[in-house]
Every structure is written in structure tokens, then in C-alpha cells.
Amino acid sequence: MSVPLLSRLLTCLALVITGSAVAGAPTFTEARPDLYTGGQPNAAQLREFTAKGVKVVIDLRRADEDRGYNEAAMVNELGLHYISLPIGGADDLTPANAAALERALGEAHGPVLLHCASGNRVGALLALAAAEQEGLAPQAALDLGK
């Protein structure tokens, strides 16, 4: 994908999702079969995802972001696999991080929960990965990211 097209894709996605976070417990979307996306899950939501068969949790939050509890420990206690892929902001929306996300999704054995704080970084990285790694057309990648 060309740099101007990539830049346009990310700018459009940022405009679409800016301000979409809502206070309180986040809602989640099944962006693709067996791929749940959204904001920071609380402990009860992690248990619900375990009951749905989720096997892997991919957390896009940086280590210094407060989760309200020790998410990695809880994920491990629930018998799930925890992956940290820190995306701090626009500078971390890179082809390398898109490839890392695709690898993590490709290696997952079962349903995945992919989250950040609000779901915005999830949408942006997922759209970039779909465009860069899968060759999805820009509008289709944006639609997936939304």
C-alpha cells in the first residue's frame, strides 16, 4: 500500500472513531468470526469471554495504562493466553505492528479478544493490518476498523 493511501486510511479511521468511547463498561463487537474487539474489559467481562470460548486476549494498552486490576494475572488464572502489543498512539500504527497483530491472530488457537482502552486503537490497527497484511481494499479495511 502506498504511503499516501495508508495515511488517508488512518486519517479517515481516526476521524470516524474519535470520541466514540463511552463511559462505563465497554461494549464489544465480533469484528470477524471468533474475533471480539472493544475497550478495556472488566473482570466480569473477561469471565464472560471465557465462557464464550475465548482462548487469547490481545491487549493493545501500554504497561503504564491503568486497567483497574491485574488483567494479565486474571487472564492467566482463567487459563487464557495473554499477549501484550503496546500501541500508544498514531506513531505506533506501523506496518511492523500490523504484522505483529496478524501473527498473533494467526497463531491463536480459538476465539480472540482484542482490546485497548476504548476500542479506537483496535480499530485503527485492525484496519491497517487488513490493508497492509491482507491486501483488503481501503474502504473495506476502514469498515472493518469501524
mmCIF file of N, CA and C in Angstrom:
data_model
loop_
_atom_site.group_PDB
_atom_site.id
_atom_site.type_symbol
_atom_site.label_atom_id
_atom_site.label_comp_id
_atom_site.label_asym_id
_atom_site.label_seq_id
_atom_site.Cartn_x
_atom_site.Cartn_y
_atom_site.Cartn_z
ATOM 1 N N MET A 1 0.853 -1.167 0.000
ATOM 2 C CA MET A 1 0.000 0.000 0.000
ATOM 3 C C MET A 1 0.899 1.230 0.000
ATOM 4 N N SER A 2 0.548 2.226 -0.757
ATOM 5 C CA SER A 2 1.367 3.432 -0.826
ATOM 6 C C SER A 2 1.218 4.252 0.456
ATOM 7 N N VAL A 3 2.232 5.042 0.763
ATOM 8 C CA VAL A 3 2.214 5.859 1.974
ATOM 9 C C VAL A 3 1.046 6.846 1.965
ATOM 10 N N PRO A 4 0.758 7.568 0.854
ATOM 11 C CA PRO A 4 -0.391 8.482 0.884
ATOM 12 C C PRO A 4 -1.712 7.740 1.129
ATOM 13 N N LEU A 5 -1.864 6.572 0.554
ATOM 14 C CA LEU A 5 -3.089 5.809 0.766
ATOM 15 C C LEU A 5 -3.181 5.357 2.213
ATOM 16 N N LEU A 6 -2.088 4.899 2.770
ATOM 17 C CA LEU A 6 -2.055 4.479 4.167
ATOM 18 C C LEU A 6 -2.386 5.656 5.073
ATOM 19 N N SER A 7 -1.786 6.792 4.815
ATOM 20 C CA SER A 7 -2.038 7.984 5.611
ATOM 21 C C SER A 7 -3.518 8.368 5.548
ATOM 22 N N ARG A 8 -4.095 8.319 4.355
ATOM 23 C CA ARG A 8 -5.513 8.654 4.186
ATOM 24 C C ARG A 8 -6.394 7.663 4.936
ATOM 25 N N LEU A 9 -6.039 6.391 4.854
ATOM 26 C CA LEU A 9 -6.795 5.345 5.542
ATOM 27 C C LEU A 9 -6.812 5.604 7.044
ATOM 28 N N LEU A 10 -5.650 5.869 7.617
ATOM 29 C CA LEU A 10 -5.577 6.100 9.056
ATOM 30 C C LEU A 10 -6.256 7.399 9.465
ATOM 31 N N THR A 11 -6.118 8.440 8.669
ATOM 32 C CA THR A 11 -6.780 9.706 8.969
ATOM 33 C C THR A 11 -8.284 9.546 8.954
ATOM 34 N N CYS A 12 -8.797 8.865 7.953
ATOM 35 C CA CYS A 12 -10.246 8.635 7.869
ATOM 36 C C CYS A 12 -10.735 7.833 9.063
ATOM 37 N N LEU A 13 -10.006 6.807 9.402
ATOM 38 C CA LEU A 13 -10.414 5.982 10.531
ATOM 39 C C LEU A 13 -10.390 6.795 11.818
ATOM 40 N N ALA A 14 -9.369 7.600 12.001
ATOM 41 C CA ALA A 14 -9.279 8.427 13.209
ATOM 42 C C ALA A 14 -10.459 9.385 13.296
ATOM 43 N N LEU A 15 -10.853 9.970 12.170
ATOM 44 C CA LEU A 15 -11.987 10.884 12.163
ATOM 45 C C LEU A 15 -13.288 10.159 12.488
ATOM 46 N N VAL A 16 -13.424 8.952 12.008
ATOM 47 C CA VAL A 16 -14.650 8.193 12.224
ATOM 48 C C VAL A 16 -14.795 7.768 13.677
ATOM 49 N N ILE A 17 -13.689 7.361 14.298
ATOM 50 C CA ILE A 17 -13.797 6.788 15.634
ATOM 51 C C ILE A 17 -13.494 7.757 16.760
ATOM 52 N N THR A 18 -13.008 8.944 16.483
ATOM 53 C CA THR A 18 -12.706 9.898 17.534
ATOM 54 C C THR A 18 -13.963 10.198 18.337
ATOM 55 N N GLY A 19 -13.814 10.067 19.638
ATOM 56 C CA GLY A 19 -14.937 10.389 20.505
ATOM 57 C C GLY A 19 -15.951 9.279 20.624
ATOM 58 N N SER A 20 -15.649 8.082 20.132
ATOM 59 C CA SER A 20 -16.641 7.020 20.192
ATOM 60 C C SER A 20 -16.662 6.296 21.525
ATOM 61 N N ALA A 21 -15.682 6.543 22.392
ATOM 62 C CA ALA A 21 -15.662 5.872 23.686
ATOM 63 C C ALA A 21 -16.774 6.425 24.570
ATOM 64 N N VAL A 22 -17.411 5.526 25.301
ATOM 65 C CA VAL A 22 -18.489 5.897 26.201
ATOM 66 C C VAL A 22 -18.081 5.463 27.599
ATOM 67 N N ALA A 23 -18.367 6.286 28.601
ATOM 68 C CA ALA A 23 -18.026 5.939 29.975
ATOM 69 C C ALA A 23 -18.774 4.680 30.397
ATOM 70 N N GLY A 24 -18.165 3.934 31.323
ATOM 71 C CA GLY A 24 -18.802 2.720 31.821
ATOM 72 C C GLY A 24 -18.213 1.492 31.167
ATOM 73 N N ALA A 25 -18.888 0.367 31.352
ATOM 74 C CA ALA A 25 -18.407 -0.890 30.797
ATOM 75 C C ALA A 25 -18.445 -0.829 29.276
ATOM 76 N N PRO A 26 -17.350 -1.247 28.636
ATOM 77 C CA PRO A 26 -17.307 -1.178 27.173
ATOM 78 C C PRO A 26 -18.215 -2.224 26.528
ATOM 79 N N THR A 27 -18.612 -1.930 25.328
ATOM 80 C CA THR A 27 -19.329 -2.913 24.526
ATOM 81 C C THR A 27 -18.324 -3.525 23.563
ATOM 82 N N PHE A 28 -18.644 -4.699 23.098
ATOM 83 C CA PHE A 28 -17.733 -5.413 22.218
ATOM 84 C C PHE A 28 -18.462 -5.807 20.944
ATOM 85 N N THR A 29 -17.680 -5.931 19.882
ATOM 86 C CA THR A 29 -18.184 -6.312 18.576
ATOM 87 C C THR A 29 -17.459 -7.571 18.136
ATOM 88 N N GLU A 30 -18.149 -8.415 17.407
ATOM 89 C CA GLU A 30 -17.470 -9.548 16.787
ATOM 90 C C GLU A 30 -17.103 -9.089 15.382
ATOM 91 N N ALA A 31 -15.898 -8.501 15.264
ATOM 92 C CA ALA A 31 -15.446 -7.896 14.009
ATOM 93 C C ALA A 31 -15.341 -8.929 12.894
ATOM 94 N N ARG A 32 -14.966 -10.115 13.260
ATOM 95 C CA ARG A 32 -14.860 -11.265 12.369
ATOM 96 C C ARG A 32 -15.253 -12.473 13.200
ATOM 97 N N PRO A 33 -15.565 -13.573 12.569
ATOM 98 C CA PRO A 33 -15.870 -14.753 13.389
ATOM 99 C C PRO A 33 -14.720 -15.062 14.352
ATOM 100 N N ASP A 34 -15.055 -15.228 15.605
ATOM 101 C CA ASP A 34 -14.096 -15.545 16.664
ATOM 102 C C ASP A 34 -13.099 -14.428 16.958
ATOM 103 N N LEU A 35 -13.411 -13.192 16.575
ATOM 104 C CA LEU A 35 -12.577 -12.043 16.924
ATOM 105 C C LEU A 35 -13.465 -10.966 17.539
ATOM 106 N N TYR A 36 -13.368 -10.848 18.865
ATOM 107 C CA TYR A 36 -14.132 -9.851 19.599
ATOM 108 C C TYR A 36 -13.241 -8.642 19.820
ATOM 109 N N THR A 37 -13.780 -7.443 19.612
ATOM 110 C CA THR A 37 -12.998 -6.219 19.729
ATOM 111 C C THR A 37 -13.736 -5.203 20.589
ATOM 112 N N GLY A 38 -12.954 -4.352 21.258
ATOM 113 C CA GLY A 38 -13.569 -3.301 22.051
ATOM 114 C C GLY A 38 -12.586 -2.659 22.994
ATOM 115 N N GLY A 39 -13.146 -2.045 24.035
ATOM 116 C CA GLY A 39 -12.358 -1.349 25.036
ATOM 117 C C GLY A 39 -11.929 -2.266 26.166
ATOM 118 N N GLN A 40 -11.397 -1.656 27.215
ATOM 119 C CA GLN A 40 -10.868 -2.399 28.357
ATOM 120 C C GLN A 40 -11.967 -3.232 29.015
ATOM 121 N N PRO A 41 -11.828 -4.563 29.008
ATOM 122 C CA PRO A 41 -12.836 -5.383 29.686
ATOM 123 C C PRO A 41 -12.639 -5.337 31.199
ATOM 124 N N ASN A 42 -13.740 -5.418 31.915
ATOM 125 C CA ASN A 42 -13.610 -5.553 33.363
ATOM 126 C C ASN A 42 -13.501 -7.044 33.694
ATOM 127 N N ALA A 43 -13.312 -7.367 34.961
ATOM 128 C CA ALA A 43 -13.100 -8.754 35.363
ATOM 129 C C ALA A 43 -14.301 -9.632 34.998
ATOM 130 N N ALA A 44 -15.502 -9.128 35.209
ATOM 131 C CA ALA A 44 -16.696 -9.915 34.884
ATOM 132 C C ALA A 44 -16.776 -10.190 33.381
ATOM 133 N N GLN A 45 -16.412 -9.213 32.578
ATOM 134 C CA GLN A 45 -16.444 -9.410 31.127
ATOM 135 C C GLN A 45 -15.413 -10.439 30.688
ATOM 136 N N LEU A 46 -14.245 -10.448 31.327
ATOM 137 C CA LEU A 46 -13.259 -11.482 30.997
ATOM 138 C C LEU A 46 -13.830 -12.875 31.267
ATOM 139 N N ARG A 47 -14.526 -13.022 32.385
ATOM 140 C CA ARG A 47 -15.153 -14.313 32.694
ATOM 141 C C ARG A 47 -16.194 -14.680 31.631
ATOM 142 N N GLU A 48 -16.970 -13.690 31.190
ATOM 143 C CA GLU A 48 -17.976 -13.930 30.150
ATOM 144 C C GLU A 48 -17.316 -14.380 28.848
ATOM 145 N N PHE A 49 -16.200 -13.750 28.494
ATOM 146 C CA PHE A 49 -15.493 -14.154 27.274
ATOM 147 C C PHE A 49 -14.932 -15.562 27.404
ATOM 148 N N THR A 50 -14.482 -15.924 28.595
ATOM 149 C CA THR A 50 -14.005 -17.283 28.820
ATOM 150 C C THR A 50 -15.141 -18.273 28.572
ATOM 151 N N ALA A 51 -16.334 -17.934 29.055
ATOM 152 C CA ALA A 51 -17.498 -18.796 28.852
ATOM 153 C C ALA A 51 -17.880 -18.895 27.368
ATOM 154 N N LYS A 52 -17.554 -17.873 26.583
ATOM 155 C CA LYS A 52 -17.821 -17.886 25.140
ATOM 156 C C LYS A 52 -16.758 -18.662 24.369
ATOM 157 N N GLY A 53 -15.718 -19.106 25.070
ATOM 158 C CA GLY A 53 -14.677 -19.892 24.426
ATOM 159 C C GLY A 53 -13.436 -19.130 24.032
ATOM 160 N N VAL A 54 -13.341 -17.846 24.409
ATOM 161 C CA VAL A 54 -12.145 -17.073 24.079
ATOM 162 C C VAL A 54 -10.926 -17.756 24.693
ATOM 163 N N LYS A 55 -9.875 -17.874 23.914
ATOM 164 C CA LYS A 55 -8.639 -18.526 24.349
ATOM 165 C C LYS A 55 -7.471 -17.562 24.488
ATOM 166 N N VAL A 56 -7.540 -16.417 23.767
ATOM 167 C CA VAL A 56 -6.428 -15.471 23.719
ATOM 168 C C VAL A 56 -6.961 -14.055 23.945
ATOM 169 N N VAL A 57 -6.256 -13.290 24.764
ATOM 170 C CA VAL A 57 -6.553 -11.875 24.964
ATOM 171 C C VAL A 57 -5.341 -11.093 24.466
ATOM 172 N N ILE A 58 -5.578 -10.208 23.503
ATOM 173 C CA ILE A 58 -4.516 -9.333 22.988
ATOM 174 C C ILE A 58 -4.824 -7.925 23.479
ATOM 175 N N ASP A 59 -3.920 -7.394 24.278
ATOM 176 C CA ASP A 59 -4.080 -6.100 24.922
ATOM 177 C C ASP A 59 -3.177 -5.095 24.221
ATOM 178 N N LEU A 60 -3.775 -4.059 23.642
ATOM 179 C CA LEU A 60 -3.005 -3.028 22.946
ATOM 180 C C LEU A 60 -2.611 -1.863 23.865
ATOM 181 N N ARG A 61 -2.959 -1.943 25.137
ATOM 182 C CA ARG A 61 -2.631 -0.850 26.047
ATOM 183 C C ARG A 61 -1.167 -0.924 26.470
ATOM 184 N N ARG A 62 -0.591 0.254 26.718
ATOM 185 C CA ARG A 62 0.778 0.320 27.243
ATOM 186 C C ARG A 62 0.775 -0.148 28.696
ATOM 187 N N ALA A 63 1.925 -0.562 29.187
ATOM 188 C CA ALA A 63 2.042 -1.057 30.560
ATOM 189 C C ALA A 63 1.665 -0.001 31.590
ATOM 190 N N ASP A 64 1.878 1.286 31.269
ATOM 191 C CA ASP A 64 1.590 2.350 32.237
ATOM 192 C C ASP A 64 0.121 2.775 32.268
ATOM 193 N N GLU A 65 -0.728 2.163 31.460
ATOM 194 C CA GLU A 65 -2.155 2.498 31.463
ATOM 195 C C GLU A 65 -2.874 1.670 32.526
ATOM 196 N N ASP A 66 -3.641 2.349 33.377
ATOM 197 C CA ASP A 66 -4.343 1.676 34.466
ATOM 198 C C ASP A 66 -5.520 0.851 33.940
ATOM 199 N N ARG A 67 -5.561 -0.404 34.343
ATOM 200 C CA ARG A 67 -6.643 -1.301 33.942
ATOM 201 C C ARG A 67 -7.657 -1.504 35.063
ATOM 202 N N GLY A 68 -7.322 -1.051 36.264
ATOM 203 C CA GLY A 68 -8.216 -1.215 37.394
ATOM 204 C C GLY A 68 -8.019 -2.534 38.124
ATOM 205 N N TYR A 69 -7.261 -3.426 37.554
ATOM 206 C CA TYR A 69 -6.942 -4.719 38.156
ATOM 207 C C TYR A 69 -5.783 -5.303 37.370
ATOM 208 N N ASN A 70 -5.228 -6.411 37.842
ATOM 209 C CA ASN A 70 -4.112 -7.037 37.137
ATOM 210 C C ASN A 70 -4.686 -7.955 36.053
ATOM 211 N N GLU A 71 -4.874 -7.382 34.882
ATOM 212 C CA GLU A 71 -5.514 -8.119 33.792
ATOM 213 C C GLU A 71 -4.711 -9.345 33.369
ATOM 214 N N ALA A 72 -3.402 -9.194 33.217
ATOM 215 C CA ALA A 72 -2.579 -10.321 32.770
ATOM 216 C C ALA A 72 -2.696 -11.493 33.737
ATOM 217 N N ALA A 73 -2.659 -11.213 35.043
ATOM 218 C CA ALA A 73 -2.781 -12.282 36.037
ATOM 219 C C ALA A 73 -4.154 -12.944 35.956
ATOM 220 N N MET A 74 -5.196 -12.141 35.805
ATOM 221 C CA MET A 74 -6.539 -12.711 35.734
ATOM 222 C C MET A 74 -6.707 -13.563 34.480
ATOM 223 N N VAL A 75 -6.199 -13.081 33.360
ATOM 224 C CA VAL A 75 -6.269 -13.846 32.111
ATOM 225 C C VAL A 75 -5.588 -15.198 32.299
ATOM 226 N N ASN A 76 -4.423 -15.182 32.926
ATOM 227 C CA ASN A 76 -3.710 -16.437 33.179
ATOM 228 C C ASN A 76 -4.482 -17.341 34.134
ATOM 229 N N GLU A 77 -5.084 -16.767 35.179
ATOM 230 C CA GLU A 77 -5.894 -17.550 36.118
ATOM 231 C C GLU A 77 -7.071 -18.221 35.414
ATOM 232 N N LEU A 78 -7.616 -17.558 34.418
ATOM 233 C CA LEU A 78 -8.751 -18.106 33.667
ATOM 234 C C LEU A 78 -8.311 -19.144 32.633
ATOM 235 N N GLY A 79 -7.001 -19.348 32.523
ATOM 236 C CA GLY A 79 -6.489 -20.347 31.590
ATOM 237 C C GLY A 79 -6.366 -19.853 30.160
ATOM 238 N N LEU A 80 -6.371 -18.542 29.998
ATOM 239 C CA LEU A 80 -6.250 -17.938 28.667
ATOM 240 C C LEU A 80 -4.808 -17.510 28.429
ATOM 241 N N HIS A 81 -4.495 -17.231 27.179
ATOM 242 C CA HIS A 81 -3.161 -16.744 26.804
ATOM 243 C C HIS A 81 -3.235 -15.225 26.668
ATOM 244 N N TYR A 82 -2.333 -14.515 27.333
ATOM 245 C CA TYR A 82 -2.296 -13.051 27.317
ATOM 246 C C TYR A 82 -1.150 -12.583 26.439
ATOM 247 N N ILE A 83 -1.458 -11.674 25.506
ATOM 248 C CA ILE A 83 -0.450 -11.078 24.632
ATOM 249 C C ILE A 83 -0.520 -9.561 24.780
ATOM 250 N N SER A 84 0.615 -8.952 25.065
ATOM 251 C CA SER A 84 0.708 -7.502 25.135
ATOM 252 C C SER A 84 1.346 -7.004 23.845
ATOM 253 N N LEU A 85 0.628 -6.136 23.139
ATOM 254 C CA LEU A 85 1.135 -5.494 21.925
ATOM 255 C C LEU A 85 0.875 -3.990 22.100
ATOM 256 N N PRO A 86 1.770 -3.286 22.820
ATOM 257 C CA PRO A 86 1.504 -1.895 23.180
ATOM 258 C C PRO A 86 1.440 -0.957 21.975
ATOM 259 N N ILE A 87 0.308 -0.285 21.860
ATOM 260 C CA ILE A 87 0.087 0.738 20.838
ATOM 261 C C ILE A 87 -0.274 2.011 21.598
ATOM 262 N N GLY A 88 0.685 2.922 21.701
ATOM 263 C CA GLY A 88 0.470 4.131 22.482
ATOM 264 C C GLY A 88 -0.292 5.221 21.746
ATOM 265 N N GLY A 89 -0.248 5.199 20.447
ATOM 266 C CA GLY A 89 -0.897 6.239 19.667
ATOM 267 C C GLY A 89 -0.557 6.086 18.203
ATOM 268 N N ALA A 90 -0.762 7.148 17.450
ATOM 269 C CA ALA A 90 -0.596 7.116 15.998
ATOM 270 C C ALA A 90 0.811 6.688 15.569
ATOM 271 N N ASP A 91 1.824 7.058 16.346
ATOM 272 C CA ASP A 91 3.197 6.697 15.969
ATOM 273 C C ASP A 91 3.438 5.193 16.015
ATOM 274 N N ASP A 92 2.606 4.483 16.758
ATOM 275 C CA ASP A 92 2.746 3.025 16.865
ATOM 276 C C ASP A 92 1.904 2.274 15.839
ATOM 277 N N LEU A 93 1.144 2.996 15.039
ATOM 278 C CA LEU A 93 0.358 2.364 13.970
ATOM 279 C C LEU A 93 1.273 2.194 12.765
ATOM 280 N N THR A 94 2.087 1.145 12.834
ATOM 281 C CA THR A 94 3.112 0.907 11.830
ATOM 282 C C THR A 94 2.880 -0.425 11.130
ATOM 283 N N PRO A 95 3.446 -0.588 9.953
ATOM 284 C CA PRO A 95 3.368 -1.894 9.290
ATOM 285 C C PRO A 95 3.937 -3.024 10.155
ATOM 286 N N ALA A 96 4.975 -2.746 10.931
ATOM 287 C CA ALA A 96 5.551 -3.783 11.797
ATOM 288 C C ALA A 96 4.555 -4.219 12.867
ATOM 289 N N ASN A 97 3.847 -3.267 13.474
ATOM 290 C CA ASN A 97 2.852 -3.630 14.483
ATOM 291 C C ASN A 97 1.634 -4.295 13.853
ATOM 292 N N ALA A 98 1.291 -3.879 12.630
ATOM 293 C CA ALA A 98 0.200 -4.557 11.916
ATOM 294 C C ALA A 98 0.578 -6.010 11.647
ATOM 295 N N ALA A 99 1.830 -6.243 11.270
ATOM 296 C CA ALA A 99 2.301 -7.612 11.028
ATOM 297 C C ALA A 99 2.319 -8.411 12.328
ATOM 298 N N ALA A 100 2.694 -7.767 13.439
ATOM 299 C CA ALA A 100 2.697 -8.454 14.731
ATOM 300 C C ALA A 100 1.283 -8.856 15.127
ATOM 301 N N LEU A 101 0.322 -7.991 14.867
ATOM 302 C CA LEU A 101 -1.074 -8.337 15.152
ATOM 303 C C LEU A 101 -1.518 -9.512 14.298
ATOM 304 N N GLU A 102 -1.211 -9.473 13.017
ATOM 305 C CA GLU A 102 -1.594 -10.578 12.125
ATOM 306 C C GLU A 102 -0.969 -11.896 12.585
ATOM 307 N N ARG A 103 0.286 -11.854 13.016
ATOM 308 C CA ARG A 103 0.941 -13.077 13.528
ATOM 309 C C ARG A 103 0.214 -13.603 14.748
ATOM 310 N N ALA A 104 -0.084 -12.704 15.691
ATOM 311 C CA ALA A 104 -0.763 -13.120 16.920
ATOM 312 C C ALA A 104 -2.128 -13.710 16.616
ATOM 313 N N LEU A 105 -2.862 -13.082 15.711
ATOM 314 C CA LEU A 105 -4.181 -13.611 15.338
ATOM 315 C C LEU A 105 -4.047 -14.948 14.622
ATOM 316 N N GLY A 106 -3.047 -15.068 13.769
ATOM 317 C CA GLY A 106 -2.837 -16.299 13.019
ATOM 318 C C GLY A 106 -2.407 -17.466 13.887
ATOM 319 N N GLU A 107 -1.723 -17.174 14.987
ATOM 320 C CA GLU A 107 -1.237 -18.223 15.880
ATOM 321 C C GLU A 107 -2.232 -18.580 16.974
ATOM 322 N N ALA A 108 -3.317 -17.812 17.087
ATOM 323 C CA ALA A 108 -4.314 -18.070 18.128
ATOM 324 C C ALA A 108 -5.063 -19.360 17.822
ATOM 325 N N HIS A 109 -5.234 -20.155 18.828
ATOM 326 C CA HIS A 109 -5.982 -21.410 18.687
ATOM 327 C C HIS A 109 -7.316 -21.235 19.403
ATOM 328 N N GLY A 110 -8.240 -20.600 18.715
ATOM 329 C CA GLY A 110 -9.553 -20.348 19.290
ATOM 330 C C GLY A 110 -9.898 -18.878 19.215
ATOM 331 N N PRO A 111 -11.071 -18.527 19.721
ATOM 332 C CA PRO A 111 -11.526 -17.137 19.691
ATOM 333 C C PRO A 111 -10.581 -16.191 20.435
ATOM 334 N N VAL A 112 -10.552 -14.934 19.970
ATOM 335 C CA VAL A 112 -9.643 -13.910 20.491
ATOM 336 C C VAL A 112 -10.439 -12.690 20.935
ATOM 337 N N LEU A 113 -10.013 -12.105 22.053
ATOM 338 C CA LEU A 113 -10.474 -10.787 22.475
ATOM 339 C C LEU A 113 -9.327 -9.824 22.230
ATOM 340 N N LEU A 114 -9.547 -8.824 21.382
ATOM 341 C CA LEU A 114 -8.564 -7.795 21.046
ATOM 342 C C LEU A 114 -9.083 -6.481 21.602
ATOM 343 N N HIS A 115 -8.317 -5.853 22.504
ATOM 344 C CA HIS A 115 -8.825 -4.624 23.122
ATOM 345 C C HIS A 115 -7.720 -3.615 23.380
ATOM 346 N N CYS A 116 -8.166 -2.374 23.604
ATOM 347 C CA CYS A 116 -7.321 -1.299 24.114
ATOM 348 C C CYS A 116 -8.137 -0.635 25.223
ATOM 349 N N ALA A 117 -8.079 0.655 25.382
ATOM 350 C CA ALA A 117 -8.871 1.320 26.418
ATOM 351 C C ALA A 117 -10.304 1.552 25.951
ATOM 352 N N SER A 118 -10.454 2.061 24.734
ATOM 353 C CA SER A 118 -11.777 2.428 24.230
ATOM 354 C C SER A 118 -12.194 1.656 22.990
ATOM 355 N N GLY A 119 -11.257 1.005 22.333
ATOM 356 C CA GLY A 119 -11.523 0.327 21.064
ATOM 357 C C GLY A 119 -10.986 1.093 19.868
ATOM 358 N N ASN A 120 -10.570 2.338 20.061
ATOM 359 C CA ASN A 120 -10.086 3.151 18.940
ATOM 360 C C ASN A 120 -8.791 2.607 18.342
ATOM 361 N N ARG A 121 -7.824 2.286 19.189
ATOM 362 C CA ARG A 121 -6.557 1.745 18.688
ATOM 363 C C ARG A 121 -6.775 0.381 18.042
ATOM 364 N N VAL A 122 -7.708 -0.378 18.591
ATOM 365 C CA VAL A 122 -8.055 -1.678 17.994
ATOM 366 C C VAL A 122 -8.514 -1.471 16.560
ATOM 367 N N GLY A 123 -9.459 -0.562 16.361
ATOM 368 C CA GLY A 123 -9.985 -0.308 15.023
ATOM 369 C C GLY A 123 -8.915 0.161 14.060
ATOM 370 N N ALA A 124 -8.063 1.064 14.516
ATOM 371 C CA ALA A 124 -7.016 1.595 13.653
ATOM 372 C C ALA A 124 -6.002 0.512 13.272
ATOM 373 N N LEU A 125 -5.537 -0.274 14.260
ATOM 374 C CA LEU A 125 -4.535 -1.305 13.958
ATOM 375 C C LEU A 125 -5.141 -2.440 13.141
ATOM 376 N N LEU A 126 -6.379 -2.791 13.437
ATOM 377 C CA LEU A 126 -7.043 -3.843 12.675
ATOM 378 C C LEU A 126 -7.227 -3.428 11.217
ATOM 379 N N ALA A 127 -7.603 -2.175 10.990
ATOM 380 C CA ALA A 127 -7.756 -1.669 9.620
ATOM 381 C C ALA A 127 -6.410 -1.652 8.894
ATOM 382 N N LEU A 128 -5.385 -1.203 9.574
ATOM 383 C CA LEU A 128 -4.061 -1.171 8.971
ATOM 384 C C LEU A 128 -3.588 -2.581 8.643
ATOM 385 N N ALA A 129 -3.780 -3.520 9.563
ATOM 386 C CA ALA A 129 -3.365 -4.906 9.322
ATOM 387 C C ALA A 129 -4.132 -5.495 8.141
ATOM 388 N N ALA A 130 -5.413 -5.214 8.061
ATOM 389 C CA ALA A 130 -6.219 -5.746 6.960
ATOM 390 C C ALA A 130 -5.749 -5.193 5.619
ATOM 391 N N ALA A 131 -5.392 -3.912 5.594
ATOM 392 C CA ALA A 131 -4.921 -3.296 4.356
ATOM 393 C C ALA A 131 -3.501 -3.737 4.020
ATOM 394 N N GLU A 132 -2.616 -3.661 5.005
ATOM 395 C CA GLU A 132 -1.190 -3.954 4.770
ATOM 396 C C GLU A 132 -0.915 -5.439 4.605
ATOM 397 N N GLN A 133 -1.468 -6.253 5.474
ATOM 398 C CA GLN A 133 -1.126 -7.664 5.522
ATOM 399 C C GLN A 133 -2.030 -8.538 4.661
ATOM 400 N N GLU A 134 -3.303 -8.156 4.562
ATOM 401 C CA GLU A 134 -4.265 -8.981 3.839
ATOM 402 C C GLU A 134 -4.604 -8.429 2.460
ATOM 403 N N GLY A 135 -4.178 -7.204 2.191
ATOM 404 C CA GLY A 135 -4.469 -6.597 0.894
ATOM 405 C C GLY A 135 -5.918 -6.165 0.735
ATOM 406 N N LEU A 136 -6.615 -5.976 1.839
ATOM 407 C CA LEU A 136 -8.003 -5.532 1.778
ATOM 408 C C LEU A 136 -8.064 -4.122 1.191
ATOM 409 N N ALA A 137 -9.058 -3.849 0.381
ATOM 410 C CA ALA A 137 -9.234 -2.519 -0.203
ATOM 411 C C ALA A 137 -9.418 -1.494 0.915
ATOM 412 N N PRO A 138 -8.983 -0.251 0.702
ATOM 413 C CA PRO A 138 -9.060 0.760 1.763
ATOM 414 C C PRO A 138 -10.446 0.905 2.412
ATOM 415 N N GLN A 139 -11.511 0.952 1.611
ATOM 416 C CA GLN A 139 -12.839 1.123 2.205
ATOM 417 C C GLN A 139 -13.235 -0.101 3.024
ATOM 418 N N ALA A 140 -12.892 -1.285 2.554
ATOM 419 C CA ALA A 140 -13.200 -2.500 3.307
ATOM 420 C C ALA A 140 -12.402 -2.541 4.604
ATOM 421 N N ALA A 141 -11.142 -2.092 4.564
ATOM 422 C CA ALA A 141 -10.324 -2.046 5.771
ATOM 423 C C ALA A 141 -10.910 -1.034 6.767
ATOM 424 N N LEU A 142 -11.336 0.127 6.272
ATOM 425 C CA LEU A 142 -11.977 1.113 7.144
ATOM 426 C C LEU A 142 -13.232 0.550 7.766
ATOM 427 N N ASP A 143 -14.043 -0.129 6.981
ATOM 428 C CA ASP A 143 -15.287 -0.717 7.502
ATOM 429 C C ASP A 143 -14.989 -1.725 8.596
ATOM 430 N N LEU A 144 -13.974 -2.522 8.419
ATOM 431 C CA LEU A 144 -13.584 -3.492 9.439
ATOM 432 C C LEU A 144 -13.143 -2.759 10.698
ATOM 433 N N GLY A 145 -12.354 -1.716 10.542
ATOM 434 C CA GLY A 145 -11.860 -0.952 11.690
ATOM 435 C C GLY A 145 -12.952 -0.266 12.464
ATOM 436 N N LYS A 146 -14.016 0.134 11.794
ATOM 437 C CA LYS A 146 -15.124 0.796 12.474
ATOM 438 C C LYS A 146 -15.817 -0.183 13.377
#
